[in-house]
């Protein structure tokens, strides 16, 4: 039984429940003679309407994403094949985080997964959320919100408004973990307690400190 002010934990997927793609980005940049953090620069330029935003809202397919990402990266100095970048997104499941989710479920916390993702273009390409649904992790969540399904994405305000309406939980009772500060900013402004995930151990320590429990 939980004995503190919080009743719900919201989890990002990639970079929180799975390992971060940023290491794969870094390796790709080195191998392709790109400036450091170039891929993240492309992703953060015009974030409301760029190739990533449109793909994650199911407004374009991956072929269209490839063309648009190449155009956007070219405008920043280096044309990059968008499909090759998509291949970098798959991460390894962080079993320690899964154990925390299991513990919180036993303590009756309401838990939701909030993820920006996209529809795969063919049956041979793995869909990260479909993969996770085949594991025990899927059944641990009370809610799953996928940008590809609802047509909204983090960090858009409408995404968080939609989520809060569906879960019917006051933001002050929610802790939200994400590896991107841009996704946490609107959640914090709404009253949620936020944790920027840099590493698995750091996220665990921050949760323990806020919840005043040991995992």
XYZ file of N, CA and C in Angstrom:
645
model
N 0.851 -1.206 0.000
C 0.000 0.000 0.000
C 0.880 1.246 0.000
N 0.552 2.196 -0.845
C 1.342 3.422 -0.921
C 0.981 4.370 0.217
N 1.989 5.028 0.744
C 1.787 5.871 1.909
C 2.273 7.285 1.662
N 2.192 7.771 0.399
C 2.630 9.132 0.107
C 1.613 9.816 -0.793
N 1.940 11.039 -1.239
C 0.973 11.869 -1.948
C 0.709 11.416 -3.373
N 1.532 10.547 -3.921
C 1.421 10.172 -5.329
C 0.595 8.895 -5.510
N -0.138 8.856 -6.617
C -0.951 7.677 -6.918
C -0.633 7.078 -8.275
N 0.178 7.777 -9.076
C 0.397 7.315 -10.444
C 1.813 7.609 -10.912
N 2.359 6.684 -11.722
C 3.665 6.864 -12.342
C 3.483 6.765 -13.854
N 3.938 7.788 -14.564
C 3.926 7.789 -16.031
C 5.346 7.502 -16.523
N 5.448 6.586 -17.478
C 6.749 6.174 -18.006
C 6.856 6.463 -19.498
N 7.929 7.111 -19.897
C 8.321 7.111 -21.301
C 8.820 5.703 -21.628
N 8.906 5.384 -22.908
C 9.341 4.040 -23.306
C 10.821 4.032 -23.689
N 11.128 4.474 -24.920
C 12.513 4.467 -25.372
C 13.376 5.423 -24.575
N 14.487 4.930 -24.057
C 15.375 5.755 -23.258
C 15.063 5.720 -21.780
N 13.955 5.061 -21.409
C 13.582 4.924 -20.000
C 13.398 3.443 -19.660
N 12.407 2.817 -20.287
C 12.195 1.380 -20.084
C 13.172 0.582 -20.941
N 13.591 1.160 -22.051
C 14.660 0.569 -22.856
C 15.865 1.508 -22.843
N 16.992 1.001 -23.279
C 18.205 1.812 -23.328
C 18.044 2.965 -24.307
N 18.821 4.008 -24.098
C 18.713 5.216 -24.904
C 19.277 5.010 -26.313
N 18.623 5.579 -27.328
C 19.170 5.507 -28.686
C 20.318 6.478 -28.922
N 20.602 7.331 -27.957
C 21.594 8.377 -28.186
C 22.999 7.815 -28.383
N 23.301 6.684 -27.751
C 24.599 6.062 -27.975
C 24.718 5.574 -29.413
N 23.615 5.017 -29.937
C 23.603 4.586 -31.338
C 23.731 5.793 -32.261
N 23.095 6.906 -31.893
C 23.225 8.145 -32.672
C 24.694 8.581 -32.717
N 25.332 8.549 -31.557
C 26.728 8.996 -31.453
C 27.636 8.141 -32.337
N 27.434 6.829 -32.295
C 28.250 5.925 -33.106
C 28.024 6.182 -34.585
N 26.766 6.393 -34.972
C 26.428 6.671 -36.366
C 27.099 7.949 -36.838
N 27.092 8.972 -35.987
C 27.706 10.253 -36.348
C 29.210 10.095 -36.567
N 29.854 9.327 -35.714
C 31.289 9.101 -35.868
C 31.577 8.344 -37.163
N 30.801 7.301 -37.418
C 31.025 6.464 -38.602
C 30.750 7.208 -39.902
N 29.897 8.234 -39.836
C 29.517 8.955 -41.045
C 30.061 10.383 -41.090
N 31.059 10.664 -40.263
C 31.733 11.968 -40.259
C 30.755 13.128 -40.083
N 29.815 12.947 -39.178
C 28.854 14.005 -38.866
C 29.270 14.724 -37.591
N 28.894 15.985 -37.437
C 29.214 16.693 -36.189
C 28.555 16.012 -34.992
N 29.158 16.164 -33.844
C 28.592 15.592 -32.621
C 27.201 16.153 -32.367
N 26.262 15.284 -32.019
C 24.869 15.633 -31.724
C 24.118 16.181 -32.937
N 24.605 15.881 -34.136
C 23.943 16.403 -35.328
C 22.521 15.851 -35.470
N 22.329 14.561 -35.225
C 20.995 13.972 -35.374
C 20.003 14.581 -34.389
N 20.452 14.840 -33.189
C 19.578 15.470 -32.202
C 19.275 16.911 -32.606
N 20.229 17.568 -33.275
C 19.987 18.924 -33.755
C 18.900 18.923 -34.824
N 18.959 17.955 -35.737
C 17.925 17.845 -36.776
C 16.569 17.602 -36.122
N 16.543 16.697 -35.155
C 15.279 16.339 -34.498
C 14.676 17.502 -33.717
N 15.507 18.398 -33.216
C 15.020 19.500 -32.383
C 14.774 20.782 -33.166
N 15.045 20.758 -34.465
C 14.776 21.924 -35.305
C 13.351 21.845 -35.833
N 12.570 22.905 -35.624
C 11.150 22.915 -35.998
C 10.430 21.691 -35.421
N 10.514 21.483 -34.098
C 10.052 20.232 -33.487
C 8.553 19.970 -33.598
N 7.768 20.997 -33.845
C 6.325 20.781 -33.944
C 5.896 20.230 -35.297
N 6.714 20.496 -36.331
C 6.272 20.137 -37.683
C 7.367 19.490 -38.527
N 8.425 19.007 -37.893
C 9.485 18.400 -38.691
C 9.148 16.950 -39.029
N 10.086 16.265 -39.678
C 9.830 14.892 -40.132
C 9.463 13.971 -38.977
N 10.178 14.109 -37.863
C 9.887 13.264 -36.699
C 8.485 13.494 -36.194
N 8.104 14.759 -36.050
C 6.783 15.080 -35.526
C 5.683 14.510 -36.417
N 5.847 14.656 -37.716
C 4.821 14.170 -38.646
C 4.735 12.650 -38.648
N 5.879 11.985 -38.576
C 5.889 10.518 -38.561
C 5.229 9.980 -37.300
N 5.541 10.587 -36.163
C 5.029 10.088 -34.897
C 3.553 10.382 -34.688
N 2.979 11.219 -35.547
C 1.537 11.469 -35.511
C 0.814 10.754 -36.653
N 1.551 9.881 -37.340
C 1.006 9.106 -38.469
C 0.504 10.005 -39.602
N 1.151 11.162 -39.774
C 0.775 12.080 -40.846
C 1.569 11.829 -42.122
N 2.701 11.130 -41.998
C 3.493 10.704 -43.151
C 3.961 9.278 -42.901
N 4.305 8.566 -43.984
C 4.865 7.220 -43.810
C 6.392 7.302 -43.798
N 7.028 6.159 -43.699
C 8.480 6.163 -43.549
C 9.210 6.591 -44.823
N 8.644 6.313 -45.970
C 9.264 6.766 -47.223
C 9.235 8.289 -47.298
N 8.101 8.860 -46.933
C 7.995 10.316 -46.902
C 8.908 10.899 -45.828
N 8.999 10.194 -44.707
C 9.916 10.629 -43.642
C 11.351 10.664 -44.151
N 11.748 9.630 -44.872
C 13.115 9.553 -45.385
C 13.446 10.764 -46.247
N 12.532 11.107 -47.148
C 12.754 12.251 -48.037
C 12.819 13.560 -47.256
N 11.888 13.726 -46.314
C 11.830 14.974 -45.554
C 13.004 15.103 -44.596
N 13.396 13.988 -43.969
C 14.539 14.033 -43.060
C 15.823 14.364 -43.814
N 15.955 13.798 -45.012
C 17.137 14.103 -45.824
C 17.172 15.585 -46.175
N 16.011 16.142 -46.514
C 15.927 17.566 -46.842
C 16.284 18.424 -45.627
N 15.708 18.081 -44.470
C 15.949 18.870 -43.260
C 17.415 18.791 -42.827
N 17.990 17.598 -42.888
C 19.400 17.453 -42.490
C 20.323 18.150 -43.487
N 19.944 18.133 -44.770
C 20.747 18.821 -45.788
C 20.779 20.319 -45.531
N 19.636 20.865 -45.110
C 19.557 22.290 -44.820
C 20.447 22.676 -43.638
N 20.774 21.686 -42.804
C 21.655 21.934 -41.658
C 23.095 21.542 -41.963
N 23.348 21.159 -43.236
C 24.732 20.950 -43.653
C 25.125 19.564 -44.097
N 24.324 18.538 -43.725
C 24.708 17.161 -44.051
C 23.451 16.340 -44.339
N 23.292 15.895 -45.578
C 22.141 15.074 -45.919
C 22.273 13.680 -45.340
N 21.254 13.235 -44.583
C 21.292 11.935 -43.909
C 20.076 11.118 -44.320
N 20.299 9.848 -44.606
C 19.220 8.922 -44.941
C 18.364 8.678 -43.697
N 17.097 9.066 -43.776
C 16.224 8.950 -42.615
C 15.933 7.521 -42.206
N 15.855 6.604 -43.160
C 15.564 5.212 -42.834
C 16.691 4.588 -42.015
N 17.926 5.011 -42.305
C 19.057 4.499 -41.524
C 18.990 4.997 -40.080
N 18.463 6.193 -39.910
C 18.328 6.734 -38.562
C 17.254 5.972 -37.783
N 16.164 5.627 -38.458
C 15.105 4.865 -37.795
C 15.622 3.522 -37.288
N 16.571 2.949 -38.004
C 17.139 1.659 -37.602
C 17.912 1.753 -36.292
N 18.236 2.978 -35.869
C 19.027 3.169 -34.647
C 18.175 3.204 -33.386
N 16.853 3.163 -33.532
C 15.981 3.432 -32.398
C 15.775 2.255 -31.458
N 15.930 1.039 -31.946
C 15.630 -0.119 -31.115
C 16.644 -0.243 -29.973
N 16.135 -0.334 -28.743
C 17.004 -0.438 -27.576
C 16.763 -1.730 -26.818
N 17.613 -1.969 -25.829
C 17.493 -3.161 -24.983
C 16.610 -2.863 -23.781
N 15.810 -3.836 -23.401
C 14.936 -3.689 -22.242
C 15.778 -3.559 -20.978
N 15.454 -2.551 -20.166
C 16.144 -2.356 -18.896
C 15.401 -3.153 -17.817
N 15.931 -4.294 -17.472
C 15.238 -5.204 -16.564
C 15.076 -4.611 -15.170
N 16.012 -3.741 -14.778
C 15.875 -3.089 -13.489
C 14.667 -2.173 -13.440
N 14.389 -1.499 -14.530
C 13.212 -0.634 -14.594
C 11.934 -1.476 -14.580
N 11.980 -2.609 -15.258
C 10.820 -3.500 -15.254
C 10.523 -3.975 -13.830
N 11.563 -4.282 -13.064
C 11.377 -4.711 -11.679
C 10.725 -3.604 -10.845
N 11.112 -2.352 -11.099
C 10.503 -1.230 -10.379
C 9.025 -1.115 -10.728
N 8.705 -1.259 -12.016
C 7.310 -1.198 -12.442
C 6.494 -2.294 -11.761
N 7.068 -3.486 -11.667
C 6.383 -4.600 -10.985
C 6.130 -4.276 -9.513
N 7.140 -3.715 -8.868
C 7.000 -3.377 -7.447
C 5.910 -2.335 -7.245
N 5.901 -1.317 -8.098
C 4.901 -0.256 -7.981
C 3.499 -0.784 -8.253
N 3.383 -1.733 -9.135
C 2.074 -2.336 -9.405
C 1.557 -3.058 -8.165
N 2.438 -3.772 -7.484
C 2.046 -4.473 -6.261
C 1.619 -3.492 -5.178
N 2.144 -2.258 -5.280
C 1.806 -1.222 -4.303
C 0.581 -0.421 -4.723
N -0.065 -0.861 -5.810
C -1.331 -0.271 -6.285
C -1.190 1.104 -6.924
N -0.002 1.446 -7.405
C 0.138 2.665 -8.188
C -0.487 2.446 -9.567
N -1.172 3.459 -10.070
C -1.661 3.457 -11.446
C -0.484 3.832 -12.337
N -0.210 3.025 -13.368
C 0.950 3.271 -14.215
C 0.557 3.345 -15.684
N 1.172 4.300 -16.369
C 0.884 4.507 -17.790
C 2.186 4.644 -18.558
N 2.201 4.154 -19.781
C 3.330 4.323 -20.687
C 2.945 5.360 -21.731
N 3.749 6.416 -21.839
C 3.514 7.506 -22.784
C 4.644 7.510 -23.796
N 4.360 7.136 -25.042
C 5.441 6.990 -25.999
C 5.130 7.629 -27.341
N 6.135 8.295 -27.897
C 6.089 8.729 -29.291
C 6.612 7.582 -30.144
N 5.805 7.118 -31.081
C 6.252 6.034 -31.955
C 5.619 6.198 -33.322
N 5.791 5.213 -34.193
C 5.308 5.345 -35.566
C 4.894 3.990 -36.107
N 4.092 4.013 -37.164
C 3.604 2.793 -37.781
C 4.673 2.233 -38.710
N 5.052 0.953 -38.552
C 6.035 0.362 -39.471
C 5.448 0.243 -40.867
N 6.317 0.363 -41.873
C 5.840 0.354 -43.252
C 5.647 -1.038 -43.828
N 6.217 -2.051 -43.178
C 6.033 -3.397 -43.693
C 6.077 -4.400 -42.561
N 5.628 -5.627 -42.856
C 5.502 -6.658 -41.833
C 6.844 -7.153 -41.326
N 7.917 -6.909 -42.075
C 9.228 -7.416 -41.687
C 9.948 -6.502 -40.707
N 9.489 -5.263 -40.617
C 10.155 -4.305 -39.731
C 9.533 -4.357 -38.347
N 10.324 -4.599 -37.310
C 9.764 -4.689 -35.960
C 9.232 -3.350 -35.482
N 8.101 -3.397 -34.818
C 7.497 -2.239 -34.186
C 7.823 -2.342 -32.703
N 8.510 -1.345 -32.148
C 8.992 -1.452 -30.780
C 7.863 -1.688 -29.781
N 6.743 -0.995 -29.942
C 5.659 -1.205 -28.990
C 5.043 -2.588 -29.167
N 4.955 -3.072 -30.391
C 4.437 -4.419 -30.598
C 5.354 -5.450 -29.956
N 6.653 -5.208 -30.009
C 7.595 -6.119 -29.368
C 7.397 -6.134 -27.855
N 7.238 -4.960 -27.277
C 7.097 -4.899 -25.828
C 5.769 -5.495 -25.391
N 4.752 -5.398 -26.239
C 3.457 -5.977 -25.893
C 3.529 -7.493 -25.788
N 4.544 -8.087 -26.391
C 4.705 -9.536 -26.343
C 5.427 -9.976 -25.075
N 5.832 -9.046 -24.275
C 6.518 -9.368 -23.032
C 5.594 -9.098 -21.856
N 6.053 -9.486 -20.686
C 5.263 -9.289 -19.473
C 5.072 -7.822 -19.132
N 5.905 -6.950 -19.691
C 5.832 -5.528 -19.345
C 4.477 -4.935 -19.713
N 3.950 -5.321 -20.848
C 2.696 -4.742 -21.329
C 1.588 -4.860 -20.280
N 1.514 -6.004 -19.662
C 0.436 -6.254 -18.711
C 0.596 -5.506 -17.398
N 1.730 -4.887 -17.206
C 1.956 -4.149 -15.968
C 1.334 -2.756 -16.002
N 1.054 -2.250 -17.197
C 0.528 -0.889 -17.324
C -0.995 -0.881 -17.300
N -1.515 0.144 -16.642
C -2.963 0.352 -16.646
C -3.401 1.084 -17.902
N -2.505 1.902 -18.460
C -2.783 2.661 -19.682
C -1.537 2.684 -20.556
N -1.744 2.656 -21.875
C -0.649 2.886 -22.827
C -1.127 3.907 -23.845
N -0.352 4.978 -24.003
C -0.681 6.046 -24.944
C 0.418 6.121 -25.999
N 0.076 5.789 -27.235
C 1.023 5.784 -28.345
C 0.679 6.914 -29.314
N 1.669 7.712 -29.651
C 1.416 8.846 -30.548
C 0.846 8.384 -31.881
N 1.299 7.234 -32.370
C 0.844 6.742 -33.675
C -0.642 6.417 -33.659
N -1.175 6.099 -32.475
C -2.578 5.714 -32.365
C -3.501 6.907 -32.147
N -3.030 7.895 -31.377
C -3.918 8.998 -31.014
C -3.685 10.246 -31.853
N -2.627 10.252 -32.669
C -2.378 11.395 -33.542
C -1.869 12.622 -32.817
N -1.398 12.443 -31.593
C -0.793 13.507 -30.791
C 0.518 12.982 -30.250
N 1.442 13.897 -29.938
C 2.757 13.453 -29.475
C 3.293 14.385 -28.409
N 4.164 13.829 -27.581
C 4.935 14.680 -26.669
C 5.892 15.530 -27.511
N 6.095 16.782 -27.191
C 5.668 17.515 -25.990
C 4.430 18.391 -26.205
N 3.592 18.090 -27.189
C 2.421 18.919 -27.453
C 1.494 18.943 -26.238
N 1.018 20.101 -25.899
C 0.109 20.242 -24.762
C -1.124 19.364 -24.928
N -1.607 19.253 -26.160
C -2.808 18.455 -26.409
C -2.607 16.991 -26.033
N -1.379 16.489 -26.167
C -1.088 15.104 -25.786
C -1.336 14.906 -24.293
N -0.808 15.796 -23.484
C -0.942 15.664 -22.033
C -2.389 15.901 -21.592
N -3.063 16.838 -22.235
C -4.479 17.063 -21.926
C -5.287 15.790 -22.200
N -4.989 15.138 -23.316
C -5.674 13.900 -23.689
C -5.426 12.803 -22.653
N -4.168 12.654 -22.259
C -3.801 11.617 -21.295
C -4.493 11.847 -19.960
N -4.448 13.068 -19.463
C -5.042 13.354 -18.161
C -6.555 13.149 -18.182
N -7.173 13.462 -19.295
C -8.618 13.229 -19.403
C -8.935 11.736 -19.322
N -8.102 10.921 -19.968
C -8.349 9.481 -19.999
C -8.069 8.817 -18.647
N -6.992 9.217 -17.987
C -6.642 8.554 -16.721
C -7.433 9.112 -15.551
N -7.915 10.359 -15.677
C -8.716 11.003 -14.633
C -7.978 11.024 -13.283
N -6.743 11.480 -13.353
C -5.909 11.614 -12.153
C -5.353 13.033 -12.105
N -5.423 13.711 -10.973
C -4.857 15.066 -10.875
C -3.350 15.035 -11.150
N -2.843 16.004 -11.888
C -1.403 16.004 -12.208
C -0.513 16.029 -10.975
N -0.996 16.606 -9.896
C -0.193 16.687 -8.668
C 0.078 15.306 -8.056
N -0.666 14.311 -8.477
C -0.497 12.959 -7.944
C 0.327 12.066 -8.875
N 0.931 12.682 -9.904
C 1.638 11.914 -10.935
C 3.139 12.222 -10.915
N 3.941 11.175 -11.072
C 5.369 11.308 -11.333
C 5.602 10.843 -12.769
N 6.292 11.636 -13.561
C 6.518 11.331 -14.975
C 8.010 11.231 -15.254
N 8.418 10.092 -15.814
C 9.829 9.867 -16.166
C 9.997 9.886 -17.674
N 10.933 10.705 -18.158
C 11.245 10.787 -19.586
C 12.721 11.140 -19.718
N 13.320 10.747 -20.822
C 14.744 11.066 -21.006
C 14.957 12.374 -21.739
N 13.874 13.042 -22.141
C 13.992 14.322 -22.845
C 13.349 15.438 -22.037
N 14.148 16.445 -21.723
C 13.640 17.563 -20.957
C 12.492 18.288 -21.635
N 12.522 18.334 -22.968
C 11.463 19.032 -23.708
C 10.111 18.375 -23.484
N 10.108 17.056 -23.219
C 8.853 16.349 -22.949
C 8.385 16.541 -21.511
N 9.315 16.817 -20.621
C 8.978 16.973 -19.209
C 8.470 18.378 -18.884
N 8.913 19.363 -19.650
C 8.587 20.756 -19.330
C 7.085 21.017 -19.246
N 6.270 20.632 -20.263
C 4.829 20.892 -20.150
C 4.176 20.087 -19.040
N 4.663 18.877 -18.790
C 4.103 18.059 -17.716
C 4.338 18.729 -16.359
N 5.534 19.246 -16.174
C 5.854 19.932 -14.926
C 5.004 21.184 -14.760
N 4.784 21.902 -15.857
C 3.962 23.119 -15.803
C 2.520 22.804 -15.417
N 2.080 21.600 -15.731
C 0.717 21.189 -15.391
C 0.602 20.723 -13.941
N 1.733 20.521 -13.277
C 1.706 20.129 -11.877
C 2.282 18.759 -11.583
N 2.731 18.039 -12.611
C 3.337 16.729 -12.374
C 4.744 16.899 -11.796
N 5.159 15.917 -11.020
C 6.545 15.818 -10.594
C 7.302 15.065 -11.680
N 8.422 15.605 -12.125
C 9.113 15.023 -13.283
C 10.514 14.540 -12.911
N 10.941 13.497 -13.628
C 12.294 12.953 -13.488
C 12.897 12.827 -14.878
N 13.995 13.532 -15.122
C 14.722 13.362 -16.370
C 15.658 12.170 -16.229
N 15.438 11.162 -17.052
C 16.196 9.926 -16.927
C 17.499 10.042 -17.709
N 18.588 10.005 -16.993
C 19.921 10.016 -17.589
C 20.501 8.608 -17.587
N 20.211 7.865 -16.524
C 20.655 6.483 -16.419
C 19.648 5.708 -15.584
N 19.730 4.406 -15.671
C 18.818 3.559 -14.900
C 19.016 3.754 -13.398
N 20.265 3.802 -12.969
C 20.545 3.952 -11.539
C 20.078 5.313 -11.017
N 20.273 6.356 -11.815
C 19.849 7.700 -11.405
C 18.337 7.778 -11.302
N 17.624 7.181 -12.256
C 16.162 7.193 -12.220
C 15.647 6.461 -10.986
N 16.259 5.343 -10.683
C 15.881 4.570 -9.493
C 16.084 5.397 -8.228
N 17.226 6.052 -8.115
C 17.513 6.869 -6.937
C 16.534 8.026 -6.801
N 16.203 8.666 -7.916
C 15.266 9.786 -7.866
C 13.872 9.320 -7.454
N 13.440 8.177 -7.976
C 12.137 7.634 -7.582
C 12.116 7.291 -6.101
N 13.172 6.683 -5.627
C 13.253 6.331 -4.206
C 13.186 7.576 -3.337
N 13.869 8.629 -3.770
C 13.880 9.867 -2.987
C 12.502 10.514 -2.950
N 11.830 10.557 -4.088
C 10.525 11.216 -4.157
C 9.445 10.401 -3.448
N 9.461 9.094 -3.662
C 8.429 8.231 -3.075
C 8.749 7.825 -1.638
N 10.016 8.027 -1.232
C 10.456 7.651 0.114
C 10.305 6.146 0.353
N 10.677 5.368 -0.681
C 10.683 3.917 -0.568
C 11.962 3.398 -1.224
N 12.325 2.169 -0.897
C 13.503 1.544 -1.485
C 13.073 0.415 -2.405
N 13.681 0.370 -3.603
C 13.385 -0.707 -4.549
C 14.460 -1.792 -4.452
